XYZ file of C-alpha atoms in Angstrom:
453
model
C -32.082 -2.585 30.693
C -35.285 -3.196 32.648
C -38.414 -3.800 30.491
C -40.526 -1.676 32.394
C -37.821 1.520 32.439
C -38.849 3.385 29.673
C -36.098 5.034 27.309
C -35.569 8.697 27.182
C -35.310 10.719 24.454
C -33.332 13.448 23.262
C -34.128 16.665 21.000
C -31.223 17.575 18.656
C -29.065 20.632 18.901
C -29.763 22.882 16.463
C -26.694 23.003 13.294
C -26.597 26.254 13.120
C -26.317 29.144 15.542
C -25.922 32.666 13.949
C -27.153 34.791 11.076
C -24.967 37.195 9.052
C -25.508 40.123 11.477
C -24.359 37.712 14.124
C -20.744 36.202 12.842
C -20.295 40.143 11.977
C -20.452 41.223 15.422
C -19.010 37.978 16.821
C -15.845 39.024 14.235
C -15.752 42.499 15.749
C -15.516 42.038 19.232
C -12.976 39.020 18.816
C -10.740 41.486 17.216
C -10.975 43.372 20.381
C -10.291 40.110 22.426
C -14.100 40.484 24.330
C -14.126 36.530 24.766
C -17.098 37.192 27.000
C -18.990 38.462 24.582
C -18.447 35.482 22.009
C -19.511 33.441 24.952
C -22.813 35.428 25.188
C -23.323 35.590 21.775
C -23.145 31.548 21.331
C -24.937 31.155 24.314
C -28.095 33.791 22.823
C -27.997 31.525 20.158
C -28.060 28.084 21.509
C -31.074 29.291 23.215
C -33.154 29.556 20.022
C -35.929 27.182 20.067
C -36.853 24.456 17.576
C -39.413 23.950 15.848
C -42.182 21.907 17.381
C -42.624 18.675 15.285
C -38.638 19.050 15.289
C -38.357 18.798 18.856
C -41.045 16.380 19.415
C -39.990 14.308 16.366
C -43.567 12.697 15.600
C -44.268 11.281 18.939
C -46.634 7.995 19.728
C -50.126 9.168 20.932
C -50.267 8.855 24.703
C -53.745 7.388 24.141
C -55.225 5.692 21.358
C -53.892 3.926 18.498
C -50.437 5.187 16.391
C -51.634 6.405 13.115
C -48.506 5.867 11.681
C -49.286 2.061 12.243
C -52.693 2.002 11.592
C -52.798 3.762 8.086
C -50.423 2.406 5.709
C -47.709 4.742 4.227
C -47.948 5.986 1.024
C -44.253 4.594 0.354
C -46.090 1.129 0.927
C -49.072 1.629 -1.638
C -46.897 3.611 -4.431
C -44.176 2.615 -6.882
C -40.697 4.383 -5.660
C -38.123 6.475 -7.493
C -36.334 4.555 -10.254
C -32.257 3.747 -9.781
C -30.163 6.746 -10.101
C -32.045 8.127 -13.233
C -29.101 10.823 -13.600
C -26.713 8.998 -12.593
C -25.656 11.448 -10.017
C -23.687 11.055 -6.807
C -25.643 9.582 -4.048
C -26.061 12.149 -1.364
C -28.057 11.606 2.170
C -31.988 11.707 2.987
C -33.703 15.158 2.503
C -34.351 14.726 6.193
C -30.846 14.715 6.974
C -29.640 17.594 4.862
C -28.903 19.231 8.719
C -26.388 17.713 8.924
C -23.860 19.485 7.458
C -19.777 20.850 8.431
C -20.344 23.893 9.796
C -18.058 27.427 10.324
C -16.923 29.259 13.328
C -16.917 32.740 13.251
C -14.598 34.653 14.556
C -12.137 31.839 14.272
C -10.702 33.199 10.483
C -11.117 36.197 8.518
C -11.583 34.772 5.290
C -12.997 31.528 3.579
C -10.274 30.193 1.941
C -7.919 30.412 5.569
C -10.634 28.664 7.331
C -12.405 25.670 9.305
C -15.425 23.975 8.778
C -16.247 21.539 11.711
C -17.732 17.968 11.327
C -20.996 16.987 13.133
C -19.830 14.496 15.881
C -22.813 14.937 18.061
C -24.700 13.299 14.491
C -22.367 10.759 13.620
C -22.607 7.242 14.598
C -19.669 4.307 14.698
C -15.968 5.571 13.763
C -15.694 6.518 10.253
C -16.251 9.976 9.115
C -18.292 10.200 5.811
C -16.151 12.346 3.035
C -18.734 15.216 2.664
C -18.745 15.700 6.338
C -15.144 15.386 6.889
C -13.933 18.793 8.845
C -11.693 20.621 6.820
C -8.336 23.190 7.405
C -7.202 25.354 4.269
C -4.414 27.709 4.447
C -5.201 29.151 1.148
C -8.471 27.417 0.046
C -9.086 24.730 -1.862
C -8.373 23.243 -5.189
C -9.708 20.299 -7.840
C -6.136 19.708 -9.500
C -5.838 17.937 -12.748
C -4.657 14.560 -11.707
C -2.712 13.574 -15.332
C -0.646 16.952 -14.439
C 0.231 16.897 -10.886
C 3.214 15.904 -10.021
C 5.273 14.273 -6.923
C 9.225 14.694 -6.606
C 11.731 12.928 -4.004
C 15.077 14.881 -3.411
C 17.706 16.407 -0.859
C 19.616 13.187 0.471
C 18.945 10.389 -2.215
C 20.761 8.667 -4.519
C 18.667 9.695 -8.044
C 16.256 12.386 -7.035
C 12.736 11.116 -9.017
C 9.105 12.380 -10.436
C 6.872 10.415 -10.093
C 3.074 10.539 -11.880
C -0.384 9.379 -9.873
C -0.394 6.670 -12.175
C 3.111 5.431 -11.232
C 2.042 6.030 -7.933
C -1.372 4.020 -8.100
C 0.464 0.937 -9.822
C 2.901 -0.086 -6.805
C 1.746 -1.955 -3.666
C -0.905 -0.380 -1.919
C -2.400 -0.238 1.850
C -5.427 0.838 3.342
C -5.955 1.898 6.990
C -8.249 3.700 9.379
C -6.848 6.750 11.333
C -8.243 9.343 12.864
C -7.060 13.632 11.697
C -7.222 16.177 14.404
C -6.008 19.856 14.090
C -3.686 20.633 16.841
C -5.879 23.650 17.743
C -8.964 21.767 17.867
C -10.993 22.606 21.629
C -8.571 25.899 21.317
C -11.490 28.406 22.502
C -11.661 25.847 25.691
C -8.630 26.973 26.954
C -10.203 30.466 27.078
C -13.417 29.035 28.754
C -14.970 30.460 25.802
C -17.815 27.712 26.159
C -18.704 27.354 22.622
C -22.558 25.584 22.281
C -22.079 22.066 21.020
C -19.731 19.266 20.565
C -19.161 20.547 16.574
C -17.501 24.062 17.413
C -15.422 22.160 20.453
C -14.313 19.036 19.253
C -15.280 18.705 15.532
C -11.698 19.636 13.958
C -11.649 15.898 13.932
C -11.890 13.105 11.542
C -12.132 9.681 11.127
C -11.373 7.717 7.717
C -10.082 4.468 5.620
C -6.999 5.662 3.667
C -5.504 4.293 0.800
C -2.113 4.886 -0.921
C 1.653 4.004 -0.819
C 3.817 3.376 2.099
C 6.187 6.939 2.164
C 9.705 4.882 2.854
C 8.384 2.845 -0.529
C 9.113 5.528 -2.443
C 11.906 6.677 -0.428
C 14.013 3.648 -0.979
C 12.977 3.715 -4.680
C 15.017 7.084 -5.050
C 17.793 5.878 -2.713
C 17.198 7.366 -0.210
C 20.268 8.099 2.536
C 17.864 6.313 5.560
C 21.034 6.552 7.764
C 22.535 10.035 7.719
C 18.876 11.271 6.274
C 16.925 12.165 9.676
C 14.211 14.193 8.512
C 11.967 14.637 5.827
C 10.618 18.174 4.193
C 6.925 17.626 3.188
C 5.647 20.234 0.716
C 2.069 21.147 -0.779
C 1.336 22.494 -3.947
C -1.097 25.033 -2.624
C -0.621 29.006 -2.802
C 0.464 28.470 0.845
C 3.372 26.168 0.389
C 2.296 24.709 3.199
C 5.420 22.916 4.377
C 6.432 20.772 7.160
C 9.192 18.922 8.974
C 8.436 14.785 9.481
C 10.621 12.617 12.100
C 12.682 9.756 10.011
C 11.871 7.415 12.623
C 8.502 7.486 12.263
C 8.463 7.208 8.195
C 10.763 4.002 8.994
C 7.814 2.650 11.381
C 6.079 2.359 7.926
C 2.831 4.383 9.451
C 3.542 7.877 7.057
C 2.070 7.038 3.636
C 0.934 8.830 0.809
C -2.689 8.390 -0.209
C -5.055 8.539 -3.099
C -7.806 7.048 -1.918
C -10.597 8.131 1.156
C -13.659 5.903 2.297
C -13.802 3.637 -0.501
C -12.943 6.234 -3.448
C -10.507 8.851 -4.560
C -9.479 11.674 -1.995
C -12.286 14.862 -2.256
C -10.553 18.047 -3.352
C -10.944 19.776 -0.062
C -8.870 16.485 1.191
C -5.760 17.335 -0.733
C -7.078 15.522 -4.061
C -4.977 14.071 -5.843
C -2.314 13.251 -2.838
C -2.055 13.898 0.740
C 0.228 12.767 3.634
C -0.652 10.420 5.756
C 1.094 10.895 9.673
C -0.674 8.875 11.752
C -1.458 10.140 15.645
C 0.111 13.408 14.888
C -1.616 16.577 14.234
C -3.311 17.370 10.697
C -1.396 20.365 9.668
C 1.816 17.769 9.033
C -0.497 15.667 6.757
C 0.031 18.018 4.137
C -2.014 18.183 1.484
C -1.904 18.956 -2.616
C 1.788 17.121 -2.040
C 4.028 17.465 -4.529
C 7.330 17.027 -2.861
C 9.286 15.154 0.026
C 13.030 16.565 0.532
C 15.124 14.234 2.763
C 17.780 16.203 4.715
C 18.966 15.995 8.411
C 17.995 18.458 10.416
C 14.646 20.017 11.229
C 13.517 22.473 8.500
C 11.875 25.353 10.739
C 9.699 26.397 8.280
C 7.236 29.144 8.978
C 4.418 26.735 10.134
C 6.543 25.336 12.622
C 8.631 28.021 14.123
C 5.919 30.758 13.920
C 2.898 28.839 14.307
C 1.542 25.438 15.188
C 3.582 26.315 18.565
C 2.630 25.709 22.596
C 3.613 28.651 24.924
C 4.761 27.451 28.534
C 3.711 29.175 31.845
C 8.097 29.655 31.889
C 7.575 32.097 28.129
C 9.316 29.150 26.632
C 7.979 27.925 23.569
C 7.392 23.629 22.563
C 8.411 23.276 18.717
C 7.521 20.209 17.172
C 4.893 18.810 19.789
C 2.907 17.150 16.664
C 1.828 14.430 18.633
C -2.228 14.337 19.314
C -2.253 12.958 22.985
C -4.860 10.844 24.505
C -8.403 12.505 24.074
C -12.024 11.680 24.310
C -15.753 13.653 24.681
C -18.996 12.353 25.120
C -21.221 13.167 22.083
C -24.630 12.292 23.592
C -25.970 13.990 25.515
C -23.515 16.804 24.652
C -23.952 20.664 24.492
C -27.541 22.269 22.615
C -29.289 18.677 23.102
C -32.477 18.324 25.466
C -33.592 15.257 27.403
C -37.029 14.884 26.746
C -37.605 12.626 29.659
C -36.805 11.064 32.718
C -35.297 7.330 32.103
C -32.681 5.327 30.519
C -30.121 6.758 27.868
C -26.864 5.382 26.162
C -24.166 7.438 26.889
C -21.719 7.633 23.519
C -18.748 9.320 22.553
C -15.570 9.193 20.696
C -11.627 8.289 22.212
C -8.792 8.526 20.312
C -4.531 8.891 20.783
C -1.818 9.672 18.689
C 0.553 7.185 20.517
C -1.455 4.076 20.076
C -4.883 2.257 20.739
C -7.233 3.496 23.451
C -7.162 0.685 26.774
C -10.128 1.854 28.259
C -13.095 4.954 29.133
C -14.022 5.807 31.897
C -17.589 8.001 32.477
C -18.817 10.307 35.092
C -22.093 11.762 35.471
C -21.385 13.858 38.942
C -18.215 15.770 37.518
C -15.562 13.562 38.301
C -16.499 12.253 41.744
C -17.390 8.795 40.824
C -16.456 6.817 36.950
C -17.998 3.822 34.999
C -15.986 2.060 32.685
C -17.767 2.512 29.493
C -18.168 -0.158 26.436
C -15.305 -0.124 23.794
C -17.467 -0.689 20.416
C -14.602 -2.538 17.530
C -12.974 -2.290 15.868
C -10.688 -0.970 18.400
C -7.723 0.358 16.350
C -4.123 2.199 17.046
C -4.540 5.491 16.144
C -8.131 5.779 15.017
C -11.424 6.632 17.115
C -12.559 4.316 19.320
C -16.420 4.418 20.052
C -17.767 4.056 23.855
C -21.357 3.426 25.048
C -22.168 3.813 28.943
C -25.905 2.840 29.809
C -27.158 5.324 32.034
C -30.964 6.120 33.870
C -31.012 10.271 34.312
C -33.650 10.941 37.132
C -34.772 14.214 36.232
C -31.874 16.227 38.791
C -28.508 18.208 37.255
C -25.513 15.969 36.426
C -22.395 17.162 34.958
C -21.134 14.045 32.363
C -17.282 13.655 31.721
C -15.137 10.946 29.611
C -11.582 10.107 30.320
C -9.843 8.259 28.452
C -6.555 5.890 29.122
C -4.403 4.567 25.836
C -2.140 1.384 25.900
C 0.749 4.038 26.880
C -1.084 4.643 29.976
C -1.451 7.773 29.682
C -4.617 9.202 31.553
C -6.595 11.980 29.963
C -6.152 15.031 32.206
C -8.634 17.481 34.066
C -8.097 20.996 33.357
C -6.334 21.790 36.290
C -3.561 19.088 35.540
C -3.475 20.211 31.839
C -2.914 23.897 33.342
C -0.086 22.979 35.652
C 1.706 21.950 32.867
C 0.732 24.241 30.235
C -0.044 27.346 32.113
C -3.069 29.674 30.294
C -2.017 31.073 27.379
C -1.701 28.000 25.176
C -3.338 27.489 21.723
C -2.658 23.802 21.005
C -3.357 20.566 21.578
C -5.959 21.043 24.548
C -6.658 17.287 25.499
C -8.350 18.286 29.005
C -11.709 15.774 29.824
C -14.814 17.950 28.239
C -17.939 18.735 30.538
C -21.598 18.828 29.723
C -24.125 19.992 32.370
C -27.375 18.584 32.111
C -29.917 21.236 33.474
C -33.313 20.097 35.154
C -35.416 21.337 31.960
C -33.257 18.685 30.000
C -31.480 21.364 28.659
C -27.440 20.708 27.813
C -24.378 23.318 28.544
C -21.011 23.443 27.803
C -19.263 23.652 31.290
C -15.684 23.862 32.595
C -14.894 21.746 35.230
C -11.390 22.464 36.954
């Protein structure tokens, strides 16, 4: 970067979009299937200003000297707060308490059978911090005592076992980064439903360091029948009995294992505290949580989340079963929907990649919707099935761009446009919308949500 091009800035989108009143109405109309108006509702919102020091966030004096060099801080003269004096969990600055998961409405009827999406447009690097971690729930939530719950092996093994967390904790560990995504995470995009920011259309994804105990471990410590056995039945110990059907070849790979620990510490309880299945590059809903039982067998199990739900419907009124595999994906976080540009001038382009087959190879970046791509910066680690941060430098002159990512795994598979995805898929699908994301960045700074076909 030139020393004489000065550096833009951007004004945050705001967290949170609609009252009470709002999700009501939003709730209403979605039960009559008026997608425009959720579209015009989101947009109303989005349009709400910020507060002024917000938007401005303390700028330098055009003229003069900085005050906030020239007087010293109080937090310079003054003795600070003492070392966790309750001894309480550490949580975030007050000036970042923002930054929180957020709700859709319209997306659920109730709570406990809902989502809450992380921040990605305020997250930096590849790991996604515990308390901002997006969650799923089928039937809410729950803190279960760890010295009661239980996890059985059966179906086709030799001596069907129990086994406690303890037990569990005590043999040979790993710990590895991979990245969660719902399979109907960007759903409303396939209805051009042109949700505000990057949260509501990308932030059913997560990023973390897991720890626990390689699945076919345990597997061969029951005797399991690896030859004959081709599936797996993974069950939770939620109201939901959330259940679902796991490929034997994978758990062979050694990828599936099940995990205690998240970030550093013991899984939350929204995670599936005490245990949770790990299933690496395929969609969250398999990586059940509260699990208290893995049934080896060897067929499929068709279980209600799988042959009802969880399902992509094909342009032919055939249905794909078992498409659990998160394909090649990226979006561009900054600048991304319900941001500003403040100025003309340089900005870093970032964003997350990510594929459920492997590592991502390479992102490209447009800022002219799709007519022309940079290859963008690969920030490491660089890891198989985990995010993968980019970073494009890029000087906006003040006119309307439209910026795009598209990303291209060690498969090479290339990220589609929407009009490829919709060849394939047709228009009525739910799932696993990987199609490149849009952002149109108006003259007045101003950043939409656009579909580009």
């Amino acid at each position: 970067m030139q020393d004489d091009l000065s550096s833009g800035r951007v004004r945050k989108a705001p967290e949170s979009f609609l009252n009470r009143d709002g999700i009501k109405a939003v709730l209403t109309e979605a039960k009559n299937g008026r997608r425009d108006f959720i579209r015009s509702a989101f947009a109303a919102a989005a349009g709400v200003a910020m507060p002024a020091a917000m938007a401005q966030g303390n700028p330098v004096p055009t003229e003069g000297g900085d005050p906030n060099i020239l007087n010293l801080p109080e937090h310079s003269k003054a003795l600070g707060q003492g070392v966790s004096p309750d001894g309480s969990y550490g949580k975030p600055s007050k000036f970042e308490a923002n930054v929180q998961r957020r709700q859709s409405p319209g997306l659920t009827q109730t709570t406990q059978a809902s989502v809450s999406f992380a921040p990605l447009q305020s997250l930096f690097g590849i790991v996604t911090p515990s308390g901002l971690h997006f969650e799923r729930h089928h039937q809410g939530w729950w803190d279960i005592d760890p010295s009661k719950h239980r996890f059985m092996i059966n179906g086709m093994v030799k001596a069907p076992k129990v086994f406690t967390l303890d037990e569990i904790m005590r043999l040979p560990s790993v710990s590895r980064f991979h990245f969660i995504e719902c399979g109907a995470n960007t759903a409303v995009e396939w209805g051009n439903v042109a949700v505000p920011t990057v949260q509501y259309t990308h932030g059913m994804i997560s990023c973390s360091e897991f720890t626990g105990v390689p699945l076919i471990t345990l597997l061969e410590l029951a005797g399991a029948d690896l030859k004959n056995g081709k599936f797996v039945l993974a069950e939770g110990a939620d109201g939901s009995s959330m259940t679902r059907t796991i490929p034997m070849s994978l758990i062979k790979s050694g990828e599936v294992f099940v995990a205690y620990g998240q970030n550093g510490e013991m899984l939350r309880p929204e995670q599936g505290y005490p245990l949770r299945l790990i299933v690496p590059g395929v969609q969250g809903v398999s990586w059940v949580k509260y699990l208290r039982r893995i049934e080896v067998g060897d067929m499929p199990y068709a279980t209600k989340d799988e042959a009802i739900h969880y399902i992509d419907l094909q342009p032919d009124g055939l249905q794909r079963q078992y498409t659990s595999i998160q394909e090649c994906k990226s979006v561009v976080t900054t600048p991304s929907g319900g941001q500003v540009l403040l100025d003309k001038g340089f900005y870093n382009i970032t964003g997350l990649a990510w594929s459920g087959r492997g590592k991502v190879k390479k992102v490209d970046v447009s800022v002219d919707g799709g007519r022309n791509w940079r290859t963008a910066r690969l920030e490491t680690p660089v890891l198989s099935k985990a995010l993968t941060r980019f970073n494009l430098d890029w000087v906006w002159d003040g006119k309307p761009a439209i910026i795009q990512s598209r990303a291209t795994d060690d498969t090479g598979f290339v990220q589609p446009n929407y009009k490829q995805l919709r060849a394939v898929r047709g228009t009525r699908s739910i799932y696993h919308n990987n199609a490149i994301q849009s952002w149109l960045v108006q003259e007045n700074g101003e950043v939409k949500n656009v579909q580009v076909s």
